[in-house]
XYZ file of C-alpha atoms in Angstrom:
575
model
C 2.411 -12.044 23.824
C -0.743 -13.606 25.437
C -2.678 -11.711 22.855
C -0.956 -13.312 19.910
C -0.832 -17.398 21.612
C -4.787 -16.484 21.814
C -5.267 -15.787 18.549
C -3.191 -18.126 17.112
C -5.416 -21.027 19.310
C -9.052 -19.076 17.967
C -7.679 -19.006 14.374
C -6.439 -22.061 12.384
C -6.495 -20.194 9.202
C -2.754 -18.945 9.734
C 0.160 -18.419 7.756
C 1.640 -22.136 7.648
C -1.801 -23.331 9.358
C -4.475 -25.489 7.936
C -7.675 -23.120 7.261
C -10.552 -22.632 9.103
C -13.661 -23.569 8.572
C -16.531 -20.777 8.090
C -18.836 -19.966 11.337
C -22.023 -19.417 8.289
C -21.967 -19.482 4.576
C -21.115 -16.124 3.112
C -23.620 -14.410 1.267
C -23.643 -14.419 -2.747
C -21.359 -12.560 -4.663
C -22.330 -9.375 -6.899
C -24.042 -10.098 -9.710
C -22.215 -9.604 -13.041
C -24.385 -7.050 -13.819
C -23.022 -4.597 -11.074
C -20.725 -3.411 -13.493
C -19.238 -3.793 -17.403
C -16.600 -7.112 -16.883
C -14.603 -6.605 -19.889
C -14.298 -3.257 -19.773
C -10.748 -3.093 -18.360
C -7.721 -4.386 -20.235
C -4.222 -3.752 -19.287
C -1.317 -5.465 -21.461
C 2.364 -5.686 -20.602
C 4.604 -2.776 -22.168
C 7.245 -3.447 -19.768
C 10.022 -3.820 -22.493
C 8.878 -0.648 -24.676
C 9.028 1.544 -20.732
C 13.011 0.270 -20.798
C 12.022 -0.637 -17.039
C 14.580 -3.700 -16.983
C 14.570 -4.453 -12.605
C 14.368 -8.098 -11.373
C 14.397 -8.565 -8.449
C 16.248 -10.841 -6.557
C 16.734 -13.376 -3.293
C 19.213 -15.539 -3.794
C 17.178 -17.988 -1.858
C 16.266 -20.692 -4.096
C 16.355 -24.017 -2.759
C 16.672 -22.504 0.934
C 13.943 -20.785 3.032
C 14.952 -17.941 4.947
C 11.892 -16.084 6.124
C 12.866 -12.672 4.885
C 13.096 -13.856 1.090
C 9.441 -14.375 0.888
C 8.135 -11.249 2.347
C 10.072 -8.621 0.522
C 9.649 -6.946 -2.731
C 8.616 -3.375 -2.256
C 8.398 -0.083 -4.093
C 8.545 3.373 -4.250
C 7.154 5.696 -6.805
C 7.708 9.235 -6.508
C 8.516 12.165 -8.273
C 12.996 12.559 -7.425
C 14.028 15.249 -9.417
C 10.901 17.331 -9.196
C 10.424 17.564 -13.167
C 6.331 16.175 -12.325
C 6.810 12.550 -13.152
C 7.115 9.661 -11.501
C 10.351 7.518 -10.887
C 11.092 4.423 -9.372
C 13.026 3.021 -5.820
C 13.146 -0.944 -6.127
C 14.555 -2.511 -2.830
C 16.343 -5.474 -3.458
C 17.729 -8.427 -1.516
C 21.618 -6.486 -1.358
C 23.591 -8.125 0.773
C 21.954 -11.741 0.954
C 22.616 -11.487 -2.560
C 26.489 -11.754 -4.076
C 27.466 -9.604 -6.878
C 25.387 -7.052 -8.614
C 22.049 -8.768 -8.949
C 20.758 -7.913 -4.931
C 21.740 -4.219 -5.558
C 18.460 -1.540 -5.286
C 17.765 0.208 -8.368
C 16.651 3.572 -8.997
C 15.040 4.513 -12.087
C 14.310 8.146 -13.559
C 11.482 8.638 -16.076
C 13.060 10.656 -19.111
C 11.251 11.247 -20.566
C 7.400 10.458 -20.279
C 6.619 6.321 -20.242
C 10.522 5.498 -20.621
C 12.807 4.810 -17.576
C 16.330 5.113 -17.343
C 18.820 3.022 -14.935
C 19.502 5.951 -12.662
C 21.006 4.051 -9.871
C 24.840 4.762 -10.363
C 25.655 8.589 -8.932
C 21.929 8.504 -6.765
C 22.886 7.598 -3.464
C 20.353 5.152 -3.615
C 22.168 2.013 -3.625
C 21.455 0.664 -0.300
C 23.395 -2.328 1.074
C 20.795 -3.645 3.473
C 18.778 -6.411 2.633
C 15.261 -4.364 1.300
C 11.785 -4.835 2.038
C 9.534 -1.816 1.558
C 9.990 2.019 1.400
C 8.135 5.353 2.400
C 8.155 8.659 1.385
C 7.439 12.301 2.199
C 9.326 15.785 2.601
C 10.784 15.490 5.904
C 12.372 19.192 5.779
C 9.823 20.860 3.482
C 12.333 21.829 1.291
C 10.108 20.856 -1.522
C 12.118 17.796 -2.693
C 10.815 13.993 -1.767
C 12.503 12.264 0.685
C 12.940 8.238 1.150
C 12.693 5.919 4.120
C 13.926 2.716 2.919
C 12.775 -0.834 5.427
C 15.220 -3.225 5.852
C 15.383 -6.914 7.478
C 18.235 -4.851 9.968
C 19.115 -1.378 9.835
C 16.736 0.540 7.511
C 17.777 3.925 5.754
C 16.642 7.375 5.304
C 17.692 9.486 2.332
C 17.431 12.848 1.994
C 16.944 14.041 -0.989
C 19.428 16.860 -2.592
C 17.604 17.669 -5.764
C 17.961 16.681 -9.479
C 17.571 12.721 -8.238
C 20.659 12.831 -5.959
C 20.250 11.394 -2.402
C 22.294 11.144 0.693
C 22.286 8.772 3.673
C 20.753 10.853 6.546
C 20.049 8.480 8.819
C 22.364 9.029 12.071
C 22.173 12.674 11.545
C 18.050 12.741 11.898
C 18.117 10.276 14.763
C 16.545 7.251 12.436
C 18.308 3.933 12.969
C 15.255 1.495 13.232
C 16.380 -1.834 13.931
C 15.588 -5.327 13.363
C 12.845 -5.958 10.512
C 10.679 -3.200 9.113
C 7.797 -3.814 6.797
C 5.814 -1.292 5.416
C 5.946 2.556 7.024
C 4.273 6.010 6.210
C 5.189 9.971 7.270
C 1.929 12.531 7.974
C 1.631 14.792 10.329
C 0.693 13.425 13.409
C 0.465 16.829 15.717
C -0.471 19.383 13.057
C 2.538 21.295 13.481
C 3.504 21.036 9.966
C 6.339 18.692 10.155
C 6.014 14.782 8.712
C 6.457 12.172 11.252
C 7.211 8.398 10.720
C 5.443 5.310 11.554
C 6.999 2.054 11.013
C 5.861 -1.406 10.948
C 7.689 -3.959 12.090
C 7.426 -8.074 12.015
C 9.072 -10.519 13.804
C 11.740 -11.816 15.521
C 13.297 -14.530 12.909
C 15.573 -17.029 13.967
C 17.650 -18.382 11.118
C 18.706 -21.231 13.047
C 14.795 -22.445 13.176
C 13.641 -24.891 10.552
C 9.763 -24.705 9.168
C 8.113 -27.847 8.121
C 4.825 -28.374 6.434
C 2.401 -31.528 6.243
C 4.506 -34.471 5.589
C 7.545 -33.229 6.345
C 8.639 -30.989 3.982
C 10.835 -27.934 4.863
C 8.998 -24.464 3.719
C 8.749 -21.001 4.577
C 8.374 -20.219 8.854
C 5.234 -18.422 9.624
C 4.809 -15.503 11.550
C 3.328 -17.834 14.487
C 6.898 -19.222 15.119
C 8.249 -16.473 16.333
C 7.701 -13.340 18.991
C 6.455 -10.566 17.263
C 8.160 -6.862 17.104
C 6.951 -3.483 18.305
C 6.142 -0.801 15.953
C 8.198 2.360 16.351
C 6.646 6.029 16.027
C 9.320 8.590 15.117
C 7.997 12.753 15.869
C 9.301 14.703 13.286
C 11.328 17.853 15.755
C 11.136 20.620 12.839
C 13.180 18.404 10.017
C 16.425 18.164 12.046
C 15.550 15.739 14.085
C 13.245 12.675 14.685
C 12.608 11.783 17.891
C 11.110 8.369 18.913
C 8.285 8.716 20.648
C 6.798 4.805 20.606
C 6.605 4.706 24.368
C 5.267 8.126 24.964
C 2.489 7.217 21.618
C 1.916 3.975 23.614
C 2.585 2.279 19.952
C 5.046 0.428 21.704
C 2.905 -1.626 23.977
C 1.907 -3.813 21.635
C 4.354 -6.470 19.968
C 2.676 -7.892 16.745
C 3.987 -8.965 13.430
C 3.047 -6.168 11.633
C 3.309 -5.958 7.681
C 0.979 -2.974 6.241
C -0.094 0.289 7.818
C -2.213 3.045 6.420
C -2.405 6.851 8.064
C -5.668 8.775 7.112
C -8.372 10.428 9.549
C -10.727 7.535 9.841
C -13.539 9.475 12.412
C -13.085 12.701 10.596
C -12.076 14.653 13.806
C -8.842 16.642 12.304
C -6.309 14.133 13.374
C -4.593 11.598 11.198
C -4.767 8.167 12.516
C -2.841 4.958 11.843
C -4.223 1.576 11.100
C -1.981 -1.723 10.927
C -2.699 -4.806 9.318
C -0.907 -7.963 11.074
C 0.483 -11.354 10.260
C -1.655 -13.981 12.057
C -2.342 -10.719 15.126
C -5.424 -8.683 15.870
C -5.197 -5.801 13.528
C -4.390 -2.239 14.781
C -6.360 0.812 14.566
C -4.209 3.276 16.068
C -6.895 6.759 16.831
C -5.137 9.923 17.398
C -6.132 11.791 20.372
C -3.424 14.644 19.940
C 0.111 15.629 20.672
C 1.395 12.307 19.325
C -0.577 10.398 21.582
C -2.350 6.903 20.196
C -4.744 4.452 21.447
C -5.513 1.039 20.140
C -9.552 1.038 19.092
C -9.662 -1.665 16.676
C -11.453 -4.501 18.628
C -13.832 -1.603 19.937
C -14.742 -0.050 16.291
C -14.667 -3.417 14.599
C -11.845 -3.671 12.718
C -9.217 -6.021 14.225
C -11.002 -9.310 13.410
C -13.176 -10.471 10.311
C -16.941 -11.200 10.530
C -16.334 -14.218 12.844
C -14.248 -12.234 15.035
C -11.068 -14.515 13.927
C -7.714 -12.531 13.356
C -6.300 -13.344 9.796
C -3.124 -13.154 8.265
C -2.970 -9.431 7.133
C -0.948 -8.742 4.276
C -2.013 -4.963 2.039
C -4.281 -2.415 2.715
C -6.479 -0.226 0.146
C -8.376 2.890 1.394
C -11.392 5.016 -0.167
C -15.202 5.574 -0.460
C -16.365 2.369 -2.118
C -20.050 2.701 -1.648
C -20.695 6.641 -2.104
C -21.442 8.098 1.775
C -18.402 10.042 1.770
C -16.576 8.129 4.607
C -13.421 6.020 4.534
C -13.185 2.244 4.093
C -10.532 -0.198 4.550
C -9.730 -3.326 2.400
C -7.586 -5.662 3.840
C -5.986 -8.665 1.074
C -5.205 -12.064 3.687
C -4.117 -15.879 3.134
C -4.905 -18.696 0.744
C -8.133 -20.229 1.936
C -9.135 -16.774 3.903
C -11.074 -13.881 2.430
C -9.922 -10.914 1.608
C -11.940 -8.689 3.922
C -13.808 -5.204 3.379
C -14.161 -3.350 6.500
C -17.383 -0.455 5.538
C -17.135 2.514 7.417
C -20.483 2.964 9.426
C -20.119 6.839 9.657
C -21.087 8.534 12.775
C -20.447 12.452 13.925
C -16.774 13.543 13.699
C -14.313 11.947 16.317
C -17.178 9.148 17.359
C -17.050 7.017 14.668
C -19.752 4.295 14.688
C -17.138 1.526 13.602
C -16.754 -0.959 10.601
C -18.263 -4.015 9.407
C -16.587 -6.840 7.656
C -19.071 -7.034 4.198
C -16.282 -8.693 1.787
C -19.121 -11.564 0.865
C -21.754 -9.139 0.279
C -19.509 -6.405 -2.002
C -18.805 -10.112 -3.843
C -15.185 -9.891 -2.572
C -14.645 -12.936 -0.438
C -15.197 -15.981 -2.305
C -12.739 -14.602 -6.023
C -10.246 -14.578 -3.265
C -9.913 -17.510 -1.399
C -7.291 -19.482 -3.460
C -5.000 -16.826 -3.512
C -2.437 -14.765 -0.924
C -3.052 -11.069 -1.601
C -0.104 -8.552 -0.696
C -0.096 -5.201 -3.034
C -3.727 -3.457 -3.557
C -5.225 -0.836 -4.400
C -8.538 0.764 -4.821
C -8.538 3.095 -7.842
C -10.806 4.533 -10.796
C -9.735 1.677 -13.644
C -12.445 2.628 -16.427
C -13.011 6.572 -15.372
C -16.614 5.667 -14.676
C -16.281 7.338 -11.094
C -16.728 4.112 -8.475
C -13.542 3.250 -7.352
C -12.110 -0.671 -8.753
C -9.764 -3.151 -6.383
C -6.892 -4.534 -7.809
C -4.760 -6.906 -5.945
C -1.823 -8.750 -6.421
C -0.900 -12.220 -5.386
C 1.957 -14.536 -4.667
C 1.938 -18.020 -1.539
C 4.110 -17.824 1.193
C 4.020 -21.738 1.358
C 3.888 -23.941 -1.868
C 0.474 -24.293 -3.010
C -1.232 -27.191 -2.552
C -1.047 -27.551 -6.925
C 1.054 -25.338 -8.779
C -0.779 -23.276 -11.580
C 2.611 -22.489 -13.502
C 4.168 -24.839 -16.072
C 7.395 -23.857 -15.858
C 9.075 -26.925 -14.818
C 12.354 -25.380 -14.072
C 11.217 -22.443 -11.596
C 11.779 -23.126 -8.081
C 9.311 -20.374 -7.397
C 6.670 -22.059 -9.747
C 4.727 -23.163 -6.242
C 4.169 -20.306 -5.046
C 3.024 -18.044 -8.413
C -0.395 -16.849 -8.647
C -2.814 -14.880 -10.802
C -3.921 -11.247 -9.974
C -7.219 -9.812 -9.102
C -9.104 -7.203 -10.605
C -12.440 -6.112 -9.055
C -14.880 -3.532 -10.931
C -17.144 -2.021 -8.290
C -20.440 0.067 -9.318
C -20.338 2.656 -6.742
C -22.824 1.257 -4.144
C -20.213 -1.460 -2.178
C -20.938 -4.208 -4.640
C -18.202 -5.645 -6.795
C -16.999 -8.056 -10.119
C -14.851 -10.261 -10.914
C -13.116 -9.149 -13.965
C -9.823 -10.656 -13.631
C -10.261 -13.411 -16.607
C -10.925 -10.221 -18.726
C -8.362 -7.901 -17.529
C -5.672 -9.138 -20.407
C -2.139 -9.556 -19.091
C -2.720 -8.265 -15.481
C -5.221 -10.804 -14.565
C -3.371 -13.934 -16.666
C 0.119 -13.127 -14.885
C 1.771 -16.022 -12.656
C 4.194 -14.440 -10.429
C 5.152 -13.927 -7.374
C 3.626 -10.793 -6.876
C 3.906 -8.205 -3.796
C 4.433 -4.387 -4.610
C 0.791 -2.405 -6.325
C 1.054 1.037 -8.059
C -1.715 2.418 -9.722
C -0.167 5.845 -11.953
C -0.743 7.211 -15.551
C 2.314 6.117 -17.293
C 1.978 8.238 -20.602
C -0.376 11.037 -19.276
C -3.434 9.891 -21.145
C -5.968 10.077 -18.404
C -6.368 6.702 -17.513
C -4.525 4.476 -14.791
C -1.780 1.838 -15.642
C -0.702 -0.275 -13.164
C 3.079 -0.789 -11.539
C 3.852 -4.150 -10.148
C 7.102 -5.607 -8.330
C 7.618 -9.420 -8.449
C 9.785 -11.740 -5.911
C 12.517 -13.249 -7.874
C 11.430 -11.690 -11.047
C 11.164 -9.062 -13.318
C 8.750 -6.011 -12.204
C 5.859 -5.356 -14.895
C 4.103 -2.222 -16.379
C 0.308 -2.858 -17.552
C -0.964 -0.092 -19.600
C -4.532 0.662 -19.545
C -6.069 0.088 -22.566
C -9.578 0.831 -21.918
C -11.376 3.756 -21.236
C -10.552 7.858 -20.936
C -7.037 7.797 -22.740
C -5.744 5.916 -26.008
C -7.473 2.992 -25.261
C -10.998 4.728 -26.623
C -12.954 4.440 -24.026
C -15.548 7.272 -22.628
C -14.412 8.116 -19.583
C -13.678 11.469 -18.806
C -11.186 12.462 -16.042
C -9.788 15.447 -13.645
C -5.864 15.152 -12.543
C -5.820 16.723 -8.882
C -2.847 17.625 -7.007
C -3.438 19.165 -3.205
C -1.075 21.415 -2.208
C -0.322 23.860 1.412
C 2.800 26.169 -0.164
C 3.556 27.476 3.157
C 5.543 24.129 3.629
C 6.054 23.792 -0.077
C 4.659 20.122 -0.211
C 1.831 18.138 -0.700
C -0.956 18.451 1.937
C -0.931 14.885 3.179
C -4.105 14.179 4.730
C -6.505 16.495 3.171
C -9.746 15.473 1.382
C -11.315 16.640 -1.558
C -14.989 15.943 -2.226
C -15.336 16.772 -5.919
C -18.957 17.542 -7.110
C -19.451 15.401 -10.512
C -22.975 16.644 -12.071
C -25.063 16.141 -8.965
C -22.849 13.702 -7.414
C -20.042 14.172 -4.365
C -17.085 12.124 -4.983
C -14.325 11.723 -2.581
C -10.505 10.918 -2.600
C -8.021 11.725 -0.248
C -4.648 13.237 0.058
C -2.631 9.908 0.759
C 0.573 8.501 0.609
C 1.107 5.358 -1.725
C 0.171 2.435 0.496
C -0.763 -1.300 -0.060
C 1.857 -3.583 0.685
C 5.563 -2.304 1.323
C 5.095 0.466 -1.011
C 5.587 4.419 -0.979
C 5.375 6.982 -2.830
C 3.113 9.726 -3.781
C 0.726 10.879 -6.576
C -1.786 13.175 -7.743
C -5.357 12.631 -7.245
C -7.550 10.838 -9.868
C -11.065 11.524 -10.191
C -13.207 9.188 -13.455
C -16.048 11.775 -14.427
C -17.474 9.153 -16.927
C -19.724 11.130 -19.127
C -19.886 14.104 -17.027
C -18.407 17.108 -18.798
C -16.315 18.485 -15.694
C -16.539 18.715 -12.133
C -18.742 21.762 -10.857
C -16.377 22.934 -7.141
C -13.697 21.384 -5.165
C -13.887 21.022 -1.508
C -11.013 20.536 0.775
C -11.075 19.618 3.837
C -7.367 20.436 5.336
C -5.357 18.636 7.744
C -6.800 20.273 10.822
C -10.499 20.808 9.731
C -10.505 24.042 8.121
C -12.099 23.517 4.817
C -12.202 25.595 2.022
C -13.884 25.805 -1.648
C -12.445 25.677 -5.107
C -13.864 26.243 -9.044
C -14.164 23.315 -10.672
C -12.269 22.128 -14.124
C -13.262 20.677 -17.394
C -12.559 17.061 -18.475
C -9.124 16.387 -19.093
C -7.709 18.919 -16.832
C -4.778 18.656 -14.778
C -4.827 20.877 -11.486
C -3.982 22.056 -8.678
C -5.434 23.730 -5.902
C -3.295 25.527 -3.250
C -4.089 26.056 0.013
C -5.251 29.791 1.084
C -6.343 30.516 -2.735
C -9.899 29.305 -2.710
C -12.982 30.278 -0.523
């Protein structure tokens, strides 16, 4: 733990710590006339989805560490009729009666959800924090690995949205507390294997004060941190954990969100881990389940003034247009969200990141605010990817910005974040336009970005501690809000193992522009799930060809498809 006493001593600006001061003054946000502000509005249509979870801690008035830091979700398609339903965890058994239970929700049909919980499976009695998902058998149904603060679960999934408790049987009891965790294929052999994130080592008995004297929530610095575990998928009848072997185990940081994509292009899908008040984690694959640590060395386990912040979500994708990957990481009140840009280099020698948050105009919208769920995602169809992120404190803020007198949680509410970027690394703020998005105060921790009523354009999904979850519709451009956007619905699929190809990229070719997305998992903040491929075309009539590059390195070329089209491209069938 030398590593984490270290960092704690170089960085001030700590969960529960007072904030550090900046080595330089950060360098001008975008201008406002990067892109439209305004452009995007979302408004609440919770009620009219019948999407009726709260969530739930049972914690108010008391302070136990794990009430703050839950508050996942999953969003997946259980029943395999192509739309997406919903896995809350909940508090369960810190909760008494019926109000800590997970819920599961069904879509039925398109934009309404139905309480599907009773008869599911689902109902897990562990106290929840986050969930993954991915075919573990590829059987062609959507499996669920649900994180716990103890024991967490894994379902297997028996068709028509019916579930049972696989755990012992697939070797998968991970315990202590688990964040956030993701499956891909780790060896190329076909089969999904598990990472999981884990946090700390909370003591119950151990009472957290703040300045003056007044009990809060514990940081992450008061306790020893926990190992990650790596789980090797042995042909879907087993997992078999391989942390040691992976050398993921070495390390013992409090670990909240991790993100698996191929970050040097080489084939291999690697890991990165964003930690609580800890050097982040870029975990590079050199093969056979093997992993070695390269963050400090590529530049992306400390911001700009090589401090180690209190990592919360991460967001992944081509913000600036080169065609490589780059990582957004949401932090603390009174820190900066960073943006770590990609600096290319050949395949498997990556040249490394750069922290550029103040120049993409990131930084300084969100200092006042702790981010958890984000997301980076096409909001107006205009074909630059957007940041969203959610917010909620982990400590009372220093003022409270709701005026609800009678909330215990009123302290720690905040407003939401929504970024407009133009394509080129530079972003706006256009969260005072966003409608009911930006103007929410809650608690906020779980992001999903998904098209609710199959319109073309992306609504957003969000989970709240101690409150109600929310559905924004998007009101603005490429679907019934009237906007001009144009759009392609991608779905990336090897039907040898009858599932999504997880970790493929696609570079679509928009008039005489690349674009790329890849073939991810849900990530952000404690949330899993998976969905297909969004590409804005703005007013280009269609794409022209499809590339895809496969998990491996073999690519291959597809037609293209007209505006409005939903497809999907299958490995083997193109050129």
């Amino acid at each position: 733990m030398g590593v984490r006493f270290l960092a704690a001593l170089a960085a001030p600006a700590l969960l529960g710590c007072a904030p550090a001061e900046n080595a330089s003054e950060p360098a001008a946000p975008a201008s406002a006339d990067a892109t439209r502000p305004g452009s995007v509005r979302f408004v609440d249509v919770t009620a009219e989805t019948g999407l009726d979870f709260v969530h739930a801690t049972g914690s108010a008035g008391s302070y136990p560490m794990p009430a703050i830091m839950g508050g996942g979700v999953a969003a997946f398609d259980a029943d395999g009729d192509g739309l997406l339903d919903l896995y809350f965890p909940n508090a369960g058994s810190a909760v008494a009666g019926d109000a800590g239970r997970n819920r599961f929700y069904l879509q039925r049909p398109r934009g309404r959800f139905v309480n599907a919980t009773e008869g599911s499976g689902l109902d897990n009695p562990g106290h929840g924090m986050g969930a993954a998902v991915g075919d573990i058998d590829n059987d062609g149904d959507l499996d669920l690995y649900v994180t716990n603060f103890g024991d967490d679960i894994l379902y297997r999934n028996d068709g028509g949205g019916r579930f049972d408790d696989a755990t012992a049987e697939l070797g998968l009891a991970t315990p202590a507390w688990s964040t956030s965790a993701v499956f891909f294929d780790a060896n190329l052999d076909g089969w999904l294997d598990l990472y999981v994130a884990r946090y700390v080592q909370w003591n119950e008995a151990r009472e957290c004060q703040v300045q003056g004297g007044r009990v809060d929530y514990c940081g992450p610095q008061q306790f020893e941190g926990e190992a990650d575990v790596f789980y090797r998928n042995d042909g879907g009848r087993r997992f078999v954990d391989q942390s040691r072997e992976g050398g993921v185990s070495l390390i013992a940081d409090a670990g909240l969100g991790v993100a698996a994509a191929d970050f040097d292009d080489d084939g291999r899908t690697d890991v990165y881990v964003a930690n609580d008040a800890d050097p982040n984690q870029l975990w590079m694959n050199r093969g056979e389940g093997a992993f070695e640590d390269d963050a400090v060395l590529l530049g992306a386990a400390y911001n700009r003034f090589g401090v180690g912040e209190a990592g919360m979500g991460i967001a992944l994708g081509d913000i600036d247009g080169d065609l490589d990957l780059d990582l957004f990481l949401s932090h603390l009140i009174e820190e900066t969200n960073t943006l770590y840009v990609n600096l290319g280099g050949a395949p498997g020698l990556s040249d490394g990141f750069d922290d550029r948050a103040a120049e993409a105009g990131l930084a300084a919208p969100s200092t006042p605010y702790t981010g958890f769920g984000t997301a980076l995602f096409d909001a107006d169809n205009d074909g630059d990817l957007d940041l969203a992120v959610v917010n909620g404190a982990v400590k009372r803020r220093p003022a409270a910005l709701s005026d609800r007198d009678d909330w215990f949680w009123r302290g720690y509410a905040e407003p939401n974040l929504l970024m407009l970027g133009d394509g080129e690394g530079a972003f706006v703020d256009a969260s005072s336009a966003s409608g009911d998005f930006g103007a929410a105060l809650h608690v906020s921790r779980g992001l999903v970005p998904f098209d609710l009523e199959g319109d073309g354009d992306l609504d957003l999904l969000v989970s709240n501690l101690e409150g109600a979850a929310r559905i924004y519709r998007n009101e603005s451009a490429g679907g019934s809000g009237g906007g001009s956007g144009g759009w392609v619905s991608l779905r990336v699929v090897d039907a040898e193992l009858q599932r999504t190809a997880l970790g493929a990229s696609v570079v679509a070719w928009v008039g005489d522009r690349p674009v790329r997305r890849l073939v991810l998992p849900l990530g952000g903040y404690l949330t899993g799930g998976e969905a297909p491929l969004h590409i804005g075309l703005g007013d280009a009539v269609g794409v022209q060809r499809f590339e895809v590059t496969w998990p491996g390195g073999a690519v291959e070329e597809f037609d293209g498809a007209e505006r409005g089209a939903e497809v999907v491209l299958v490995r083997g069938t193109g050129r």
